[in-house]
């Protein structure tokens, strides 16, 4: 429980803490730069000054976008570091290693400045009409940097964001369920070894509750003389495909800290950075463990909704009901709401039932045999509008198809070929052997040529045959597949398996396709007596 008798004033920022440990961030003009303890009336020297430089450890789907937005929207200088030199080189180029709508313009503006991008002319109008640019002053100097010099970046930083990957454990205790925290420990030990001055450490990776305690123990045991650390929990709540929107206008920013004077000062300084573009009433403070658990609890609640609608999809397929109609009816209930009620082929790598069920349906429809047949897999990303493939259902589906001795042709408009092979070989072994069954295609038409079936795994707008389908910005997608051309190129009968319920089945059937969709009865169940 926080000691509520203390009042902080740092850089004209006050952080008022409620008795229950929750708080909200408020602007206040105070002259004092020290903390006065009411119990003694004596000033307490606080360890941190104004945050000027931030270092982010990790340049992935959390670290890259988070750092870019922070650099663009606040007055701090941000350096992103990674041991992967190839990835850092991509962040320094105009071929970014990840795709999120609107991210490229933000990176260019923060990294290179508004008016020039190392010879790549973007123009002021392009910047000004991009998300997040509305209040940016022009000209604007660079404030985002990428480097492999981790020691230097740690030493220069006032605050360090830990955004390393925490994948599901592949071996040992917790295999297939627990989080692998080895990257977090490596990063923590590196911080302790390289730091020569006191620093604020911000845990942003998704971790089990009380991981911050382990970080604190490692730092305190390995800190150099005179160096202290305060650890904050500031979990990310980003969704693939909307990461830029989620960062520019978050539902909430959660900051967890220890109930100490320096802990509350650290929280206030981080809140001051966010407060430069996030409304103050959305910046919520709490204790470390509540912040960590809030992230896990939110993930669990969202997963429950997805699992429920996926379970409903299985019932719909057996009864002749339509999962889209059922979920729409349920979502109209104000106590439930429409969010996260979209059936799909599985999520997060752990809903194996849905993926296995989808595979069995495909095998059954293709005459109980996939050996020697070609399956075109459209989409490899976890979801549309992102190039994130971590635990994508496509990985499991491709593995299942290969086990059935099918030939699999994969196409995704944003996932790079090498990334596809990295995911598949890490899960299925030798690439040379895998290439006997799998190919990565440059276009959907190449993937579908000569195929027995098309399997839609990611709901990219270009795959849709519905009239006026819109992308995330509301704009009508201009690039659409010619399904007539695809049908003409395939073997007959030609099957389409819609894993996202994104296609107009009636239109495809009019072309000659046989269509099967998640959560909708197959051809046998839809015959009316």
Coordinates of C-alpha atoms in Angstrom, one line a residue:
X1 CA 0.0 0.0 0.0
X2 CA 1.5 3.4 -0.9
X3 CA 2.4 5.9 1.8
X4 CA -0.1 8.6 0.9
X5 CA 1.5 11.2 3.3
X6 CA 4.1 12.0 0.6
X7 CA 3.7 14.5 -2.2
X8 CA 5.9 14.5 -5.3
X9 CA 6.8 17.4 -7.4
X10 CA 9.1 16.7 -10.4
X11 CA 9.4 18.9 -13.4
X12 CA 6.1 20.6 -12.4
X13 CA 4.4 17.2 -12.4
X14 CA 2.5 15.8 -9.4
X15 CA 1.3 12.3 -9.1
X16 CA -1.5 11.9 -6.7
X17 CA -2.0 8.4 -5.3
X18 CA -5.4 7.2 -4.0
X19 CA -5.5 5.2 -0.8
X20 CA -6.4 2.0 -2.7
X21 CA -3.1 2.2 -4.6
X22 CA -4.7 3.5 -7.8
X23 CA -4.1 6.9 -9.0
X24 CA -4.4 9.3 -11.9
X25 CA -1.8 11.7 -13.4
X26 CA -2.4 15.4 -12.9
X27 CA -0.5 18.5 -14.1
X28 CA 0.4 20.8 -11.3
X29 CA 2.7 23.8 -11.0
X30 CA 5.1 23.4 -8.1
X31 CA 8.3 25.2 -7.3
X32 CA 9.9 22.5 -5.2
X33 CA 12.1 19.9 -7.0
X34 CA 12.3 17.7 -3.9
X35 CA 10.0 15.5 -1.9
X36 CA 9.0 16.5 1.6
X37 CA 8.2 13.6 4.0
X38 CA 5.3 14.7 6.2
X39 CA 6.5 12.3 9.0
X40 CA 9.8 14.2 9.5
X41 CA 9.4 17.4 7.7
X42 CA 12.8 16.9 6.1
X43 CA 13.6 16.9 2.3
X44 CA 14.3 13.6 0.7
X45 CA 16.8 13.6 -2.2
X46 CA 15.3 11.9 -5.3
X47 CA 17.6 10.0 -7.6
X48 CA 16.2 11.1 -11.0
X49 CA 16.2 14.3 -13.0
X50 CA 14.2 15.1 -16.1
X51 CA 14.1 12.3 -18.7
X52 CA 16.0 13.4 -21.8
X53 CA 17.1 10.1 -23.3
X54 CA 15.3 6.8 -23.6
X55 CA 16.7 3.5 -24.8
X56 CA 14.5 0.7 -25.9
X57 CA 15.9 -2.9 -25.7
X58 CA 14.3 -4.8 -28.6
X59 CA 13.2 -3.7 -32.0
X60 CA 10.3 -5.9 -32.7
X61 CA 6.5 -5.4 -32.9
X62 CA 6.4 -3.7 -29.5
X63 CA 9.7 -1.9 -29.3
X64 CA 9.8 -0.4 -32.8
X65 CA 6.3 1.2 -33.0
X66 CA 6.4 2.3 -29.3
X67 CA 9.7 4.0 -29.7
X68 CA 8.7 5.7 -32.9
X69 CA 5.5 7.2 -31.4
X70 CA 7.3 8.2 -28.2
X71 CA 10.1 9.9 -30.2
X72 CA 7.6 11.7 -32.5
X73 CA 5.1 12.9 -29.9
X74 CA 7.3 13.8 -26.9
X75 CA 10.4 15.8 -26.3
X76 CA 12.7 12.9 -25.5
X77 CA 15.4 11.3 -27.7
X78 CA 14.8 7.6 -28.2
X79 CA 17.4 5.0 -29.3
X80 CA 16.3 1.5 -30.2
X81 CA 19.0 -1.2 -29.9
X82 CA 19.0 -4.9 -30.8
X83 CA 21.6 -7.7 -31.2
X84 CA 20.2 -8.4 -34.6
X85 CA 22.2 -6.2 -36.9
X86 CA 20.2 -7.0 -40.0
X87 CA 17.0 -5.9 -38.3
X88 CA 18.6 -2.6 -37.1
X89 CA 19.8 -2.0 -40.7
X90 CA 16.2 -2.4 -41.9
X91 CA 14.9 0.1 -39.4
X92 CA 17.5 2.5 -40.7
X93 CA 16.3 2.0 -44.3
X94 CA 13.1 2.6 -46.2
X95 CA 12.3 -1.2 -46.1
X96 CA 11.2 -1.5 -42.5
X97 CA 11.3 -5.0 -40.9
X98 CA 7.7 -4.9 -39.8
X99 CA 4.4 -3.7 -41.4
X100 CA 1.7 -1.7 -39.5
X101 CA -0.5 0.8 -41.3
X102 CA 0.9 4.3 -40.9
X103 CA 4.1 3.2 -39.2
X104 CA 6.5 4.0 -42.1
X105 CA 5.6 7.7 -42.1
X106 CA 6.0 8.0 -38.4
X107 CA 9.4 6.3 -38.4
X108 CA 10.6 8.5 -41.3
X109 CA 9.5 11.7 -39.6
X110 CA 11.0 10.8 -36.2
X111 CA 14.1 9.2 -37.6
X112 CA 15.1 11.6 -40.4
X113 CA 13.2 14.7 -39.6
X114 CA 10.2 16.1 -41.5
X115 CA 11.9 17.7 -44.5
X116 CA 14.4 15.2 -45.5
X117 CA 14.8 11.4 -45.4
X118 CA 18.3 10.8 -46.7
X119 CA 17.3 11.4 -50.3
X120 CA 13.9 9.8 -50.1
X121 CA 11.5 12.8 -50.7
X122 CA 8.2 12.4 -48.9
X123 CA 7.0 16.0 -48.9
X124 CA 5.3 17.9 -46.1
X125 CA 1.8 17.1 -47.4
X126 CA 2.3 13.4 -47.1
X127 CA 3.5 13.7 -43.6
X128 CA 0.8 16.1 -42.5
X129 CA -2.0 13.8 -43.8
X130 CA -0.6 10.8 -42.0
X131 CA -1.9 9.6 -38.6
X132 CA -0.2 11.3 -35.7
X133 CA 1.2 14.3 -37.7
X134 CA -1.6 16.7 -37.0
X135 CA 0.3 18.7 -34.3
X136 CA 3.9 18.2 -35.4
X137 CA 5.9 21.3 -35.9
X138 CA 7.8 21.7 -39.3
X139 CA 10.7 21.6 -39.7
X140 CA 11.5 18.9 -37.1
X141 CA 14.9 17.5 -36.2
X142 CA 15.5 13.7 -35.9
X143 CA 14.7 12.2 -32.4
X144 CA 14.6 8.4 -33.2
X145 CA 17.8 6.4 -33.6
X146 CA 18.7 2.7 -34.2
X147 CA 21.9 1.1 -33.1
X148 CA 23.6 -2.2 -32.2
X149 CA 25.8 -0.5 -29.7
X150 CA 23.8 -1.7 -26.7
X151 CA 26.4 -0.7 -24.0
X152 CA 26.5 2.9 -25.2
X153 CA 22.8 3.2 -25.4
X154 CA 22.3 1.9 -21.9
X155 CA 24.9 4.2 -20.5
X156 CA 23.4 7.3 -22.1
X157 CA 19.8 6.5 -21.1
X158 CA 17.8 8.0 -18.3
X159 CA 15.0 5.5 -18.8
X160 CA 15.2 2.1 -20.4
X161 CA 12.2 0.3 -22.0
X162 CA 12.5 -3.5 -21.9
X163 CA 10.7 -4.8 -25.0
X164 CA 12.3 -8.1 -25.6
X165 CA 10.4 -11.2 -26.9
X166 CA 8.9 -13.6 -24.3
X167 CA 7.7 -16.5 -26.4
X168 CA 6.0 -19.6 -25.2
X169 CA 8.4 -22.1 -23.6
X170 CA 9.4 -24.8 -26.1
X171 CA 11.0 -27.1 -23.5
X172 CA 11.1 -28.0 -19.8
X173 CA 8.7 -27.0 -17.1
X174 CA 5.8 -25.1 -18.6
X175 CA 6.4 -26.3 -22.1
X176 CA 3.7 -25.1 -24.5
X177 CA 2.1 -22.8 -21.9
X178 CA 4.6 -20.8 -19.8
X179 CA 6.5 -17.7 -20.9
X180 CA 10.2 -18.1 -21.8
X181 CA 11.8 -15.2 -19.8
X182 CA 15.4 -15.9 -20.8
X183 CA 15.5 -12.7 -23.0
X184 CA 14.3 -10.7 -20.1
X185 CA 17.0 -12.0 -17.8
X186 CA 19.7 -11.5 -20.4
X187 CA 18.6 -7.9 -21.0
X188 CA 18.4 -7.2 -17.2
X189 CA 21.9 -8.5 -16.6
X190 CA 23.2 -6.4 -19.5
X191 CA 21.6 -3.3 -18.0
X192 CA 23.2 -3.9 -14.7
X193 CA 26.6 -4.6 -16.2
X194 CA 26.7 -1.5 -18.5
X195 CA 25.0 1.1 -16.3
X196 CA 27.2 3.7 -14.6
X197 CA 24.4 5.9 -13.3
X198 CA 21.0 5.4 -11.8
X199 CA 18.2 4.5 -14.2
X200 CA 14.5 3.8 -14.5
X201 CA 13.7 0.4 -16.0
X202 CA 10.4 0.0 -17.6
X203 CA 9.0 -3.6 -18.1
X204 CA 6.9 -3.6 -21.3
X205 CA 7.2 -7.2 -22.4
X206 CA 4.3 -9.5 -21.6
X207 CA 5.5 -11.4 -18.5
X208 CA 4.1 -13.4 -15.5
X209 CA 3.0 -11.5 -12.4
X210 CA 6.0 -10.6 -10.1
X211 CA 8.6 -10.7 -12.9
X212 CA 9.5 -7.2 -11.9
X213 CA 10.6 -8.6 -8.6
X214 CA 13.1 -10.9 -10.4
X215 CA 14.3 -7.9 -12.4
X216 CA 14.8 -5.9 -9.2
X217 CA 16.7 -8.7 -7.6
X218 CA 19.1 -9.2 -10.5
X219 CA 19.7 -5.5 -10.8
X220 CA 20.4 -4.9 -7.1
X221 CA 22.7 -8.0 -7.0
X222 CA 24.8 -6.8 -10.0
X223 CA 24.6 -3.0 -9.8
X224 CA 27.8 -1.0 -9.8
X225 CA 28.6 1.0 -6.6
X226 CA 26.4 4.1 -6.3
X227 CA 24.0 3.0 -9.1
X228 CA 20.4 2.4 -8.2
X229 CA 17.4 1.2 -10.3
X230 CA 13.7 1.6 -10.0
X231 CA 11.5 -0.8 -12.0
X232 CA 8.2 0.1 -13.4
X233 CA 5.6 -2.1 -15.1
X234 CA 4.1 -0.4 -18.2
X235 CA 2.4 -3.2 -20.2
X236 CA 1.6 -2.8 -23.8
X237 CA -2.0 -3.2 -25.1
X238 CA -1.3 -3.2 -28.8
X239 CA -3.3 -5.2 -31.3
X240 CA -1.7 -6.4 -34.5
X241 CA -2.9 -4.3 -37.4
X242 CA -3.9 -1.3 -35.3
X243 CA -0.6 -0.7 -33.3
X244 CA -0.2 2.9 -34.5
X245 CA -3.8 3.8 -33.6
X246 CA -3.5 2.1 -30.3
X247 CA -0.3 4.0 -29.5
X248 CA -1.5 7.4 -30.7
X249 CA -4.9 7.1 -28.9
X250 CA -4.7 4.4 -26.2
X251 CA -7.7 3.3 -24.1
X252 CA -5.4 3.6 -21.1
X253 CA -1.7 3.8 -20.1
X254 CA -1.0 1.7 -17.0
X255 CA 2.1 2.5 -14.9
X256 CA 2.9 0.2 -11.9
X257 CA 5.6 1.2 -9.4
X258 CA 6.8 0.4 -5.9
X259 CA 5.2 2.3 -3.0
X260 CA 8.4 4.3 -2.4
X261 CA 9.4 7.9 -2.9
X262 CA 11.8 7.0 -5.8
X263 CA 9.3 4.5 -7.2
X264 CA 6.6 7.2 -7.3
X265 CA 9.0 9.7 -8.8
X266 CA 9.9 7.2 -11.5
X267 CA 6.2 6.7 -12.3
X268 CA 5.6 10.5 -12.5
X269 CA 8.5 10.9 -14.9
X270 CA 7.2 8.2 -17.3
X271 CA 3.7 9.7 -16.9
X272 CA 5.1 13.1 -17.9
X273 CA 6.4 11.6 -21.2
X274 CA 3.0 10.0 -22.1
X275 CA 1.2 13.1 -20.9
X276 CA 2.6 15.0 -23.9
X277 CA 0.0 13.3 -26.2
X278 CA -2.2 11.1 -24.0
X279 CA -5.1 12.6 -22.0
X280 CA -4.2 12.7 -18.4
X281 CA -7.3 10.8 -17.3
X282 CA -6.1 7.8 -19.4
X283 CA -2.8 7.5 -17.5
X284 CA -3.4 5.2 -14.5
X285 CA -1.0 4.4 -11.8
X286 CA -1.0 1.4 -9.5
X287 CA 1.3 -1.0 -7.8
X288 CA 3.8 -3.2 -9.8
X289 CA 1.9 -6.5 -9.4
X290 CA -1.5 -5.0 -10.3
X291 CA 0.0 -3.5 -13.5
X292 CA 1.5 -6.9 -14.5
X293 CA -1.7 -8.8 -13.7
X294 CA -3.8 -6.2 -15.6
X295 CA -2.1 -7.2 -18.8
X296 CA -2.6 -10.9 -18.3
X297 CA -6.2 -10.5 -17.1
X298 CA -7.1 -8.5 -20.2
X299 CA -5.5 -11.1 -22.5
X300 CA -7.4 -13.9 -20.7
X301 CA -10.8 -12.1 -20.9
X302 CA -10.3 -11.4 -24.7
X303 CA -9.2 -15.0 -25.2
X304 CA -12.4 -16.3 -23.5
X305 CA -14.5 -14.3 -25.9
X306 CA -12.7 -15.6 -28.9
X307 CA -12.8 -19.2 -27.6
X308 CA -16.5 -18.9 -26.9
X309 CA -17.3 -17.8 -30.5
X310 CA -15.0 -20.4 -31.9
X311 CA -16.8 -23.1 -29.9
X312 CA -20.1 -21.7 -31.2
X313 CA -18.8 -22.0 -34.8
X314 CA -18.4 -25.7 -34.3
X315 CA -22.1 -26.0 -33.1
X316 CA -23.2 -23.8 -36.1
X317 CA -21.5 -26.1 -38.6
X318 CA -23.4 -29.1 -37.1
X319 CA -26.8 -27.5 -36.8
X320 CA -27.0 -25.3 -39.9
X321 CA -26.8 -22.1 -37.9
X322 CA -24.6 -19.2 -39.1
X323 CA -22.0 -18.0 -36.6
X324 CA -22.0 -14.5 -38.1
X325 CA -25.7 -14.2 -37.4
X326 CA -25.4 -15.8 -34.0
X327 CA -22.5 -13.5 -32.9
X328 CA -24.3 -10.4 -34.3
X329 CA -27.4 -11.3 -32.2
X330 CA -25.3 -11.8 -29.1
X331 CA -23.3 -8.6 -29.6
X332 CA -26.5 -6.5 -29.7
X333 CA -26.9 -7.3 -26.0
X334 CA -25.4 -4.2 -24.2
X335 CA -23.9 -6.5 -21.5
X336 CA -21.9 -8.4 -24.1
X337 CA -21.1 -6.0 -26.9
X338 CA -19.9 -6.9 -30.4
X339 CA -16.1 -6.8 -29.8
X340 CA -14.0 -9.9 -30.3
X341 CA -16.9 -12.1 -31.5
X342 CA -15.4 -13.0 -34.8
X343 CA -14.9 -16.7 -35.4
X344 CA -11.6 -17.8 -37.1
X345 CA -9.1 -20.6 -37.5
X346 CA -7.7 -20.3 -34.0
X347 CA -5.6 -17.7 -32.2
X348 CA -2.4 -17.3 -30.2
X349 CA -1.0 -20.8 -31.1
X350 CA -2.9 -22.4 -28.2
X351 CA -6.4 -23.0 -29.5
X352 CA -5.4 -26.2 -31.3
X353 CA -8.9 -27.5 -31.3
X354 CA -10.1 -25.0 -33.9
X355 CA -7.2 -25.4 -36.2
X356 CA -7.4 -29.2 -36.0
X357 CA -11.1 -29.1 -36.6
X358 CA -10.6 -26.8 -39.7
X359 CA -7.9 -29.2 -41.0
X360 CA -10.2 -32.2 -40.6
X361 CA -13.0 -30.4 -42.5
X362 CA -10.6 -29.7 -45.4
X363 CA -9.4 -33.3 -45.5
X364 CA -13.0 -34.6 -45.4
X365 CA -14.2 -32.3 -48.2
X366 CA -11.2 -33.3 -50.4
X367 CA -12.3 -36.9 -50.4
X368 CA -10.4 -37.8 -47.2
X369 CA -7.0 -37.5 -48.9
X370 CA -4.6 -34.5 -49.4
X371 CA -1.6 -36.5 -50.7
X372 CA -0.3 -35.0 -53.9
X373 CA -2.9 -32.3 -53.9
X374 CA -2.1 -28.6 -54.1
X375 CA -3.5 -26.2 -51.4
X376 CA -3.1 -22.5 -51.9
X377 CA -2.8 -20.8 -48.5
X378 CA -3.8 -17.1 -48.7
X379 CA -2.4 -15.2 -45.8
X380 CA 0.4 -16.1 -43.3
X381 CA 0.2 -13.1 -40.9
X382 CA -1.5 -13.4 -37.6
X383 CA -4.2 -11.1 -38.8
X384 CA -4.6 -8.4 -41.6
X385 CA -2.8 -5.1 -41.6
X386 CA 0.3 -6.5 -39.9
X387 CA 3.3 -8.6 -40.8
X388 CA 3.4 -10.2 -37.4
X389 CA 3.5 -14.0 -37.7
X390 CA 4.1 -15.0 -34.1
X391 CA 1.9 -18.0 -33.3
X392 CA -0.1 -17.4 -36.5
X393 CA -2.7 -20.2 -37.1
X394 CA -1.2 -20.5 -40.6
X395 CA 1.9 -22.2 -39.1
X396 CA -0.1 -25.0 -37.6
X397 CA -2.3 -25.4 -40.7
X398 CA 0.6 -25.6 -43.0
X399 CA 2.2 -28.2 -40.7
X400 CA -1.0 -30.2 -40.8
X401 CA -1.2 -30.1 -44.6
X402 CA 2.4 -31.2 -44.9
X403 CA 1.8 -34.1 -42.6
X404 CA -1.0 -35.1 -45.0
X405 CA 1.6 -35.0 -47.9
X406 CA -0.1 -32.1 -49.6
X407 CA 1.8 -29.5 -51.7
X408 CA 1.3 -26.1 -50.0
X409 CA 1.7 -22.8 -51.9
X410 CA 1.7 -19.7 -49.6
X411 CA 1.1 -16.1 -50.4
X412 CA 0.9 -13.1 -48.0
X413 CA 1.1 -9.5 -49.3
X414 CA 3.2 -8.2 -46.3
X415 CA 5.0 -11.2 -44.8
X416 CA 8.5 -11.6 -46.3
X417 CA 9.5 -15.0 -47.7
X418 CA 12.4 -15.4 -45.3
X419 CA 10.1 -14.7 -42.4
X420 CA 7.8 -17.5 -43.6
X421 CA 10.7 -19.9 -43.8
X422 CA 12.0 -18.9 -40.3
X423 CA 8.6 -19.7 -38.8
X424 CA 8.1 -23.0 -40.6
X425 CA 11.7 -24.3 -40.1
X426 CA 11.6 -23.4 -36.4
X427 CA 8.5 -25.5 -36.0
X428 CA 9.0 -28.2 -38.7
X429 CA 12.8 -28.6 -39.1
X430 CA 15.0 -28.7 -42.2
X431 CA 14.2 -26.2 -44.9
X432 CA 15.6 -28.3 -47.8
X433 CA 13.3 -31.2 -46.9
X434 CA 10.3 -28.8 -46.3
X435 CA 10.7 -27.3 -49.7
X436 CA 9.6 -30.6 -51.2
X437 CA 6.1 -29.8 -50.0
X438 CA 6.0 -26.0 -49.4
X439 CA 6.6 -23.0 -51.6
X440 CA 6.3 -19.2 -51.0
X441 CA 4.7 -17.4 -53.9
X442 CA 5.0 -13.8 -55.2
X443 CA 1.3 -13.5 -56.0
X444 CA -2.0 -15.1 -55.1
X445 CA -2.4 -16.1 -58.7
X446 CA 0.8 -18.1 -58.6
X447 CA -0.3 -19.8 -55.4
X448 CA -3.7 -20.7 -56.8
X449 CA -2.5 -21.9 -60.2
X450 CA -3.3 -25.6 -60.5
X451 CA -4.6 -25.8 -56.9
X452 CA -7.3 -28.2 -55.7
X453 CA -8.3 -25.8 -53.0
X454 CA -7.8 -22.2 -51.7
X455 CA -7.6 -21.9 -47.9
X456 CA -8.1 -18.3 -46.7
X457 CA -6.2 -17.9 -43.4
X458 CA -5.7 -14.1 -43.1
X459 CA -8.5 -11.6 -43.8
X460 CA -6.5 -9.3 -46.1
X461 CA -8.8 -6.9 -47.9
X462 CA -7.4 -7.8 -51.3
X463 CA -8.8 -11.4 -50.8
X464 CA -12.4 -10.2 -50.3
X465 CA -15.0 -10.5 -53.1
X466 CA -17.5 -8.5 -51.2
X467 CA -18.6 -5.1 -52.7
X468 CA -17.1 -2.1 -51.1
X469 CA -15.0 -3.8 -48.4
X470 CA -13.0 -1.2 -46.5
X471 CA -9.6 -1.3 -44.9
X472 CA -8.8 0.0 -41.4
X473 CA -8.9 3.6 -42.4
X474 CA -12.3 3.3 -44.0
X475 CA -11.0 3.6 -47.5
X476 CA -12.3 1.1 -50.1
X477 CA -9.7 -1.4 -51.1
X478 CA -8.7 -0.9 -54.7
X479 CA -6.6 -4.1 -55.1
X480 CA -8.9 -7.1 -55.3
X481 CA -8.3 -10.6 -56.5
X482 CA -10.0 -11.7 -59.7
X483 CA -11.8 -14.8 -58.5
X484 CA -12.9 -15.6 -62.0
X485 CA -9.3 -15.8 -63.1
X486 CA -8.5 -18.0 -60.0
X487 CA -11.3 -20.4 -60.8
X488 CA -10.1 -20.8 -64.4
X489 CA -6.6 -21.7 -63.2
X490 CA -7.6 -24.3 -60.7
X491 CA -8.2 -28.1 -60.9
X492 CA -11.9 -29.1 -60.8
X493 CA -13.8 -29.3 -58.6
X494 CA -12.4 -26.2 -57.1
X495 CA -12.8 -25.7 -53.4
X496 CA -12.5 -22.5 -51.2
X497 CA -12.2 -22.9 -47.5
X498 CA -12.9 -19.5 -45.8
X499 CA -11.2 -19.5 -42.4
X500 CA -12.3 -15.9 -41.7
X501 CA -15.9 -15.6 -43.0
X502 CA -14.7 -12.8 -45.2
X503 CA -16.0 -14.0 -48.6
X504 CA -19.4 -13.8 -50.3
X505 CA -20.0 -17.5 -50.7
X506 CA -22.9 -17.1 -53.1
X507 CA -20.8 -15.1 -55.6
X508 CA -18.1 -17.7 -55.5
X509 CA -20.6 -20.6 -55.9
X510 CA -22.0 -18.8 -58.9
X511 CA -18.5 -19.0 -60.5
X512 CA -18.4 -22.7 -59.9
X513 CA -16.5 -22.9 -56.6
X514 CA -17.5 -25.3 -53.8
X515 CA -17.3 -23.1 -50.6
X516 CA -16.9 -24.1 -47.0
X517 CA -16.7 -21.5 -44.2
X518 CA -15.9 -21.5 -40.5
X519 CA -19.1 -21.5 -38.5
X520 CA -21.4 -22.2 -41.4
X521 CA -22.8 -25.6 -42.3
X522 CA -21.3 -27.5 -45.1
X523 CA -23.1 -28.3 -48.3
X524 CA -24.8 -31.3 -46.8
X525 CA -26.3 -29.4 -43.9
X526 CA -27.6 -26.5 -45.9
X527 CA -29.9 -28.6 -48.1
X528 CA -33.5 -27.7 -47.1
X529 CA -36.0 -30.6 -47.0

